């Protein structure tokens, strides 16, 4: 690294190919070397587009002779140069950690960036080991990246960027799929890099409390437009509270009440649909990686079950097993007659059509399940295949519920991460399956779209659907008054948190900045408040 980078957006705007609306437009923003800036705004406001621009990874080059190509206004500069000419100066961690995984082994994946920026071999592997240590990914260097959970992939992506020691660290919701310990480790890994190198920080996060003690500035974007507010976190939070709330930003200290998303829960909603006894789960192509064991669980109509626990303990694998997409590795998963009907009691033996009519699954990576060319057709695909009645009315209702009506004609793969997740949920619930299994359903959502998702899940449960949510989101657990199954690091069910444990730690207030910070931009961090773990959210 040769010093902190300076980032400039000069009247900048970007319109994606074949989209009529601009993703972002009229942005004037200067980030001086060593500054630490958080960008907030509603889902779809173009925050991720800004980060991709500064890292030179936008998907298409503008072409004035092609009406379907991307369109750009203004300039983006890194140290006064086009981002294409400043590669290696910016390290980007994107919303989808799988997009970062380029090698088959953990060590090689972290080393990839260093090797492509001519870092000497011995120094590369020193950095690899150090980066994996600071993000808490304590695994062998030859471990297959295919065996990692989503949260572990997130840490791997950050480790690869930390190893490069870039002049600017650019993070797009880096804690979206992490457990609280993972959030704390990532937070402290970023702090360590910034304090050591003085690198510039640009971070996008809906739950801004995670980063308040690290950032100097808070910038609020409006949808498709420019900068609404720009100042110190204390000033922006105090003077623009209404705008932040309207933009769906999670203001620190704001949490839903228990059961707030269950408006009309039935006192006796229905019978049992699935019964797991002594269930064991396994992942991997050969099903050789056992991750869960001795799990007992009942899935009942009209109830919400939240599957929680640290990254890598098999929560997603359990979800896929409950949905009938993976065979149990041990024990039994039995579908009761009310769910199974003529399909038989073994979900993993059901045909695709039988599964679609009985269980709906939202993957952790929602783009893996898209099958149609437009948002509307994606929502309609399931009901159409099952010949459900009132298809068009159902699709219109769900597009409105999940805030996707204005995107009905767009390709699902051009949506933001949060929009893709809402689309996946809408497409799954459109068929009205009796059981819905969702993996991190609130990831990538602002406060407003989070409420839309959680309220929709609450309404499903009120209407008799069994909802299983794999999640790290304590607010979701509270709002849905969910029964909680906690998986421990040994894959066994652990005791659920008590009511007194069910609130995340308060965010640490911003640390004071010394007036005599070193010229390199490095800033000594303030000491944490007594009894508070920095950077943790749930």
XYZ file of C-alpha atoms in Angstrom:
538
model
C 0.000 0.000 0.000
C 1.229 3.517 -0.796
C -1.095 5.608 1.392
C -4.794 6.264 1.753
C -6.833 6.902 -1.390
C -8.891 9.989 -2.269
C -12.326 9.272 -3.773
C -14.356 11.769 -5.791
C -17.881 11.593 -7.250
C -18.374 14.651 -9.456
C -22.008 15.042 -10.570
C -21.990 11.304 -11.077
C -24.925 9.194 -12.252
C -25.453 5.709 -13.652
C -28.298 4.028 -15.496
C -28.114 0.273 -15.903
C -28.589 -1.332 -19.331
C -32.231 -1.600 -20.453
C -33.456 0.375 -17.418
C -35.358 3.641 -17.853
C -34.751 4.941 -14.320
C -31.316 5.986 -13.138
C -29.875 3.875 -10.338
C -28.232 6.989 -8.934
C -27.793 10.504 -10.262
C -26.290 13.868 -9.385
C -23.939 12.638 -6.663
C -21.305 15.127 -5.537
C -19.121 13.619 -2.856
C -15.446 13.894 -1.916
C -13.838 11.453 0.515
C -10.421 12.669 1.592
C -7.533 10.250 2.256
C -8.057 8.461 5.568
C -11.660 9.560 6.035
C -14.196 7.006 7.188
C -17.602 7.483 5.596
C -20.848 5.527 5.957
C -23.452 5.775 3.184
C -27.089 5.115 4.054
C -30.358 5.333 2.182
C -33.388 3.279 1.173
C -33.109 -0.047 -0.612
C -32.551 0.630 -4.321
C -31.099 4.130 -3.807
C -27.911 3.254 -5.682
C -25.583 2.736 -2.738
C -24.096 -0.472 -4.120
C -23.759 1.166 -7.532
C -21.556 3.898 -6.019
C -19.269 1.315 -4.471
C -19.016 -0.705 -7.669
C -18.164 2.434 -9.601
C -15.250 3.365 -7.377
C -13.983 -0.231 -7.582
C -14.355 -0.296 -11.407
C -16.657 -3.324 -11.453
C -19.862 -1.945 -12.967
C -21.321 -4.487 -15.408
C -21.337 -2.636 -18.725
C -19.559 0.174 -20.498
C -21.681 3.119 -21.726
C -22.261 3.256 -25.488
C -23.885 6.368 -26.979
C -24.870 4.418 -30.105
C -26.753 1.717 -28.179
C -30.046 2.628 -26.503
C -29.944 -0.568 -24.422
C -26.450 0.043 -23.021
C -25.592 1.676 -19.714
C -25.527 5.463 -19.439
C -23.220 7.540 -17.273
C -22.982 11.182 -16.189
C -20.175 12.991 -14.420
C -16.955 11.437 -13.161
C -15.643 9.044 -10.538
C -11.983 9.454 -9.575
C -9.593 7.472 -7.392
C -6.517 9.539 -6.566
C -7.401 11.757 -9.530
C -7.520 8.860 -12.005
C -10.236 6.768 -13.605
C -10.969 3.753 -11.356
C -9.965 1.451 -14.237
C -6.461 2.908 -13.959
C -6.315 2.584 -10.167
C -6.896 -1.142 -9.712
C -5.463 -2.430 -6.468
C -6.070 0.904 -4.748
C -9.662 -0.017 -3.851
C -10.715 -3.203 -2.089
C -14.430 -4.029 -2.456
C -16.497 -6.484 -0.428
C -19.859 -6.900 -2.177
C -23.278 -7.915 -0.826
C -23.019 -11.429 -2.265
C -19.913 -13.082 -0.780
C -20.125 -15.944 -3.275
C -19.297 -13.457 -6.038
C -15.842 -13.096 -4.433
C -15.020 -16.800 -4.305
C -12.704 -17.513 -7.223
C -10.511 -20.371 -5.996
C -11.296 -23.827 -4.658
C -9.190 -23.565 -1.478
C -9.386 -20.976 1.277
C -5.717 -20.010 1.250
C -5.558 -19.635 -2.527
C -8.725 -17.534 -2.510
C -7.334 -15.033 0.003
C -4.001 -14.952 -1.846
C -5.621 -14.270 -5.227
C -5.681 -10.471 -4.954
C -2.126 -10.241 -3.656
C -0.856 -12.483 -6.439
C -2.523 -10.274 -9.027
C -0.954 -7.113 -7.602
C 2.608 -8.517 -7.581
C 2.998 -8.951 -3.818
C 6.043 -11.208 -3.150
C 5.185 -14.827 -2.357
C 6.425 -14.906 1.248
C 4.674 -11.629 2.033
C 1.487 -12.885 0.356
C 1.213 -15.930 2.601
C 2.074 -13.924 5.705
C -0.815 -11.604 4.831
C -3.131 -14.542 4.092
C -2.631 -16.073 7.528
C -2.937 -12.724 9.266
C -6.116 -11.752 7.394
C -7.820 -15.070 8.133
C -6.935 -14.655 11.788
C -8.347 -11.161 12.152
C -11.696 -12.103 10.549
C -11.984 -15.208 12.745
C -11.902 -17.801 9.969
C -9.778 -20.389 11.771
C -9.757 -23.115 9.131
C -7.000 -24.995 7.251
C -5.641 -23.173 4.218
C -6.493 -26.156 2.013
C -10.133 -26.284 3.169
C -12.526 -26.300 0.212
C -14.351 -23.014 -0.283
C -17.379 -25.045 -1.411
C -17.797 -26.282 2.178
C -18.187 -22.817 3.682
C -21.454 -21.389 4.941
C -22.700 -18.034 3.692
C -21.376 -16.266 6.774
C -17.989 -17.940 6.437
C -17.847 -16.859 2.786
C -18.474 -13.303 3.959
C -15.448 -13.474 6.236
C -13.402 -15.063 3.446
C -14.259 -12.193 1.101
C -13.201 -9.630 3.694
C -9.974 -11.520 4.382
C -9.084 -11.403 0.681
C -9.525 -7.642 0.634
C -7.671 -7.096 3.925
C -4.715 -9.081 2.588
C -4.395 -6.671 -0.353
C -3.982 -3.707 2.039
C -5.792 -1.316 -0.328
C -5.736 2.460 -0.121
C -9.526 2.464 0.244
C -11.670 -0.201 1.873
C -15.144 -0.274 0.294
C -17.709 -2.458 2.066
C -21.248 -3.258 0.907
C -23.190 -4.550 3.930
C -20.250 -6.686 5.086
C -22.133 -7.974 8.147
C -25.416 -8.891 6.433
C -25.189 -12.672 6.968
C -23.031 -12.810 10.089
C -23.841 -13.921 13.612
C -23.153 -11.397 16.423
C -19.666 -12.795 17.079
C -18.921 -12.564 13.362
C -20.110 -8.953 13.291
C -17.788 -8.115 16.173
C -14.845 -9.851 14.491
C -15.414 -8.124 11.157
C -15.846 -4.781 12.906
C -12.580 -5.191 14.786
C -10.788 -6.498 11.677
C -11.777 -3.343 9.823
C -10.756 -1.211 12.804
C -7.358 -2.915 12.947
C -6.716 -2.343 9.246
C -7.739 1.308 9.419
C -5.725 2.012 12.559
C -2.664 0.275 11.111
C -2.727 1.649 7.569
C -4.865 4.796 7.703
C -6.859 3.538 4.703
C -9.964 5.360 3.532
C -13.272 3.661 4.427
C -16.529 3.752 2.478
C -19.180 1.468 3.983
C -22.841 0.860 3.111
C -25.010 -0.549 5.878
C -28.715 -0.344 6.725
C -28.080 -0.912 10.445
C -25.734 1.985 10.896
C -25.242 1.453 14.631
C -22.690 -1.236 13.796
C -20.281 1.355 12.377
C -20.990 4.590 14.261
C -17.879 4.305 16.417
C -15.655 3.937 13.331
C -16.915 6.584 10.909
C -16.307 10.339 10.675
C -19.165 11.119 8.291
C -22.664 9.889 7.582
C -24.029 10.454 4.053
C -27.729 9.981 3.238
C -28.743 9.310 -0.380
C -32.224 9.721 -1.815
C -33.635 7.226 -4.349
C -32.297 7.900 -7.832
C -30.949 11.257 -6.735
C -28.144 12.945 -4.898
C -26.974 13.584 -1.363
C -29.640 14.592 1.176
C -27.403 14.920 4.220
C -23.660 14.826 4.836
C -22.000 15.474 8.176
C -20.747 13.923 11.365
C -22.898 11.038 12.613
C -24.042 13.033 15.631
C -25.164 15.990 13.511
C -26.886 13.906 10.820
C -28.689 11.739 13.377
C -29.847 14.804 15.308
C -30.783 17.117 12.430
C -32.072 14.618 9.855
C -33.869 12.064 12.019
C -37.104 12.345 10.022
C -35.286 11.935 6.696
C -33.360 8.934 8.014
C -36.561 7.283 9.218
C -38.289 7.997 5.900
C -35.302 6.472 4.095
C -35.622 3.278 6.119
C -32.366 3.673 8.037
C -32.198 1.676 11.268
C -31.659 4.353 13.889
C -29.681 3.018 16.881
C -31.875 1.873 19.765
C -34.943 1.212 17.600
C -36.415 -2.282 18.001
C -39.853 -3.816 17.350
C -42.055 -5.126 20.122
C -42.474 -8.850 20.646
C -45.199 -10.173 18.381
C -45.692 -6.813 16.646
C -45.912 -8.515 13.224
C -48.539 -11.024 14.379
C -51.756 -9.031 14.023
C -54.293 -11.875 14.209
C -52.584 -15.036 15.448
C -55.054 -17.881 15.763
C -55.182 -19.354 19.288
C -55.209 -22.867 17.797
C -53.902 -22.322 14.260
C -53.652 -25.890 13.043
C -51.985 -29.226 13.360
C -48.512 -30.569 12.876
C -47.111 -30.617 9.336
C -43.526 -31.845 9.791
C -41.916 -33.869 12.573
C -38.137 -34.241 12.905
C -36.736 -36.758 15.375
C -33.045 -37.286 16.125
C -32.441 -35.587 12.779
C -28.933 -35.387 11.376
C -27.961 -33.173 8.440
C -25.034 -33.134 6.025
C -23.837 -30.930 3.177
C -21.457 -31.292 0.271
C -21.754 -33.199 -2.980
C -21.034 -36.510 -1.284
C -23.002 -35.613 1.860
C -19.840 -36.341 3.848
C -19.771 -33.103 5.859
C -22.038 -33.768 8.853
C -23.144 -30.491 10.419
C -26.270 -31.222 12.475
C -27.271 -34.066 14.761
C -29.907 -35.174 17.267
C -32.348 -32.428 16.274
C -35.970 -32.751 17.407
C -38.385 -30.250 15.893
C -42.099 -29.932 15.164
C -43.269 -27.609 12.392
C -46.906 -26.655 12.952
C -49.396 -24.749 10.839
C -49.628 -21.097 11.836
C -46.397 -21.113 13.830
C -43.053 -19.405 13.189
C -39.810 -21.222 13.961
C -36.540 -19.263 13.914
C -33.386 -21.336 13.409
C -30.479 -19.401 14.910
C -26.874 -19.980 15.940
C -23.322 -19.148 14.855
C -22.117 -19.216 11.262
C -21.155 -22.618 9.936
C -23.185 -24.817 12.326
C -25.609 -26.057 9.665
C -28.607 -23.730 9.883
C -28.987 -23.429 6.105
C -28.474 -27.173 5.700
C -31.223 -27.837 8.237
C -33.515 -25.466 6.347
C -32.910 -27.270 3.049
C -33.510 -30.605 4.772
C -36.804 -29.449 6.299
C -37.850 -28.195 2.853
C -37.279 -31.642 1.340
C -34.349 -30.544 -0.824
C -31.764 -32.633 1.067
C -32.084 -36.130 2.506
C -31.616 -36.504 6.258
C -28.171 -37.854 7.125
C -29.589 -39.558 10.218
C -32.844 -39.840 12.109
C -36.149 -39.030 10.448
C -38.158 -36.214 8.902
C -41.823 -37.170 8.634
C -44.529 -35.228 6.809
C -47.940 -35.581 8.407
C -50.920 -36.496 6.189
C -52.238 -32.917 6.337
C -49.126 -31.848 4.397
C -48.110 -34.998 2.530
C -51.450 -36.087 1.113
C -50.864 -38.639 -1.634
C -47.154 -37.713 -1.925
C -46.088 -39.886 1.003
C -44.415 -39.069 4.331
C -40.832 -38.512 3.082
C -40.285 -34.958 1.745
C -36.929 -35.758 0.109
C -38.695 -38.376 -2.040
C -41.277 -35.949 -3.408
C -41.196 -34.865 -7.043
C -40.511 -31.242 -7.944
C -44.209 -30.624 -8.521
C -45.142 -32.251 -5.209
C -42.538 -30.138 -3.398
C -43.711 -26.913 -5.036
C -47.267 -27.510 -3.844
C -46.185 -28.265 -0.258
C -42.994 -26.418 0.661
C -41.570 -23.133 -0.573
C -37.881 -22.346 -0.138
C -36.032 -19.028 -0.288
C -32.294 -19.652 -0.641
C -29.599 -17.633 1.081
C -28.499 -16.515 -2.398
C -31.858 -15.627 -3.992
C -30.542 -15.214 -7.532
C -29.879 -18.968 -7.592
C -33.605 -19.635 -7.841
C -34.684 -17.161 -10.532
C -36.200 -18.813 -13.603
C -37.923 -15.991 -15.527
C -36.874 -12.976 -17.564
C -38.961 -10.369 -15.735
C -39.946 -9.687 -12.147
C -43.641 -10.217 -12.927
C -43.020 -13.548 -14.652
C -40.837 -14.670 -11.758
C -43.666 -14.128 -9.266
C -46.148 -15.781 -11.642
C -44.007 -18.842 -12.434
C -45.001 -20.964 -9.447
C -48.762 -20.325 -9.475
C -48.811 -20.788 -13.259
C -47.049 -24.162 -13.052
C -49.525 -25.317 -10.406
C -52.528 -23.858 -12.273
C -53.489 -21.696 -9.291
C -56.601 -19.512 -9.751
C -56.610 -15.676 -9.701
C -52.990 -15.627 -10.879
C -52.821 -12.027 -12.109
C -54.522 -10.593 -9.019
C -52.191 -12.601 -6.803
C -49.120 -11.358 -8.654
C -50.268 -7.720 -8.486
C -50.921 -8.043 -4.758
C -47.477 -9.462 -4.041
C -45.649 -6.933 -6.215
C -47.321 -4.173 -4.187
C -46.700 -5.881 -0.847
C -42.981 -6.262 -1.476
C -42.429 -2.888 -3.168
C -41.670 -4.357 -6.593
C -44.541 -2.992 -8.713
C -42.349 -0.372 -10.409
C -39.831 -3.098 -11.309
C -42.341 -5.576 -12.766
C -40.842 -5.459 -16.267
C -37.190 -5.627 -15.199
C -34.856 -8.605 -15.338
C -34.466 -10.115 -11.838
C -30.687 -10.180 -12.187
C -30.545 -6.375 -12.545
C -32.160 -5.726 -9.153
C -30.324 -4.713 -6.006
C -29.552 -7.393 -3.425
C -32.445 -6.354 -1.199
C -34.859 -6.245 -4.137
C -33.764 -9.706 -5.273
C -34.451 -11.120 -1.824
C -37.939 -9.625 -1.701
C -38.608 -10.982 -5.192
C -37.553 -14.481 -4.140
C -39.917 -14.342 -1.156
C -42.799 -13.059 -3.292
C -42.216 -15.789 -5.885
C -42.226 -18.522 -3.249
C -45.313 -17.404 -1.313
C -47.246 -16.772 -4.549
C -48.058 -20.492 -4.775
C -49.425 -20.530 -1.205
C -47.419 -23.560 0.009
C -48.398 -24.779 3.504
C -44.746 -24.626 4.649
C -42.307 -21.813 3.822
C -38.582 -22.079 4.639
C -36.559 -18.870 4.275
C -32.803 -18.393 4.666
C -31.924 -14.904 5.979
C -35.174 -13.342 4.684
C -34.384 -9.842 5.976
C -30.819 -9.570 4.682
C -30.205 -6.425 2.621
C -33.396 -4.655 3.726
C -33.795 -1.112 4.956
C -36.159 -0.418 7.856
C -39.206 0.049 5.604
C -38.647 -2.997 3.406
C -37.719 -5.037 6.496
C -41.145 -4.202 7.911
C -42.813 -5.197 4.627
C -41.069 -8.585 4.663
C -41.671 -9.325 8.340
C -45.293 -8.158 8.248
C -45.880 -10.395 5.221
C -44.406 -13.386 7.059
C -46.556 -12.589 10.084
C -49.655 -12.452 7.883
C -48.737 -15.826 6.368
C -48.479 -17.379 9.815
C -51.740 -15.742 10.911
C -53.397 -17.354 7.880
C -52.114 -20.816 8.847
C -48.812 -21.149 6.973
C -45.920 -22.771 8.822
C -42.928 -20.419 8.592
C -39.332 -21.518 9.227
C -36.753 -18.707 9.127
C -33.004 -19.281 9.265
C -31.757 -15.999 10.663
C -29.352 -13.948 12.750
C -31.923 -11.159 13.010
C -33.063 -10.803 16.634
C -35.598 -8.166 15.589
C -37.284 -10.682 13.283
C -37.437 -13.232 16.107
C -39.088 -10.658 18.384
C -41.516 -9.200 15.846
C -42.789 -12.637 14.799
C -42.769 -13.986 18.379
C -40.978 -16.979 16.915
C -40.243 -20.256 18.623
C -36.471 -20.532 18.513
C -34.253 -23.476 17.676
C -30.634 -22.582 18.431
C -27.913 -24.733 16.868
C -24.635 -24.846 18.759
C -21.151 -25.181 17.346
C -21.447 -28.975 17.700
C -24.585 -29.036 15.524
C -26.786 -29.881 18.511
C -29.783 -27.841 19.572
C -28.904 -25.430 22.380
C -31.153 -23.531 24.815
C -32.885 -20.527 23.258
C -32.193 -17.056 24.688
C -34.423 -15.998 27.547
C -36.561 -12.892 27.270
C -33.897 -10.903 29.134
C -31.262 -11.966 26.581
C -33.419 -11.094 23.599
C -32.152 -7.589 22.972
C -28.903 -6.770 21.201
C -26.183 -4.804 22.965
C -26.479 -1.045 22.699
C -24.182 0.447 20.057
C -21.089 2.164 21.323
C -21.135 5.948 20.864
C -18.665 7.378 18.347
C -15.140 7.434 19.732
C -13.529 10.884 20.020
C -11.050 11.694 17.269
C -7.669 13.038 18.341
C -6.858 16.388 16.786
C -3.250 15.384 16.126
C -3.941 12.309 13.962
C -0.868 11.136 12.005
C -0.443 12.561 8.533
C -0.850 9.099 7.034
C -4.493 9.140 8.071
C -4.147 6.434 10.730
C -6.268 7.168 13.793
C -5.877 5.532 17.208
C -9.236 4.090 18.204
C -11.019 5.131 21.356
C -11.470 2.698 24.203
C -14.761 0.811 24.283
C -17.404 1.699 26.801
C -17.370 -0.523 29.869
C -19.288 -3.732 29.397
C -20.057 -3.096 25.719
C -18.804 -5.289 22.889
C -18.055 -2.952 19.968
C -19.792 -3.376 16.673
C -22.218 -6.103 17.699
C -25.728 -6.171 16.321
C -28.165 -9.028 16.148
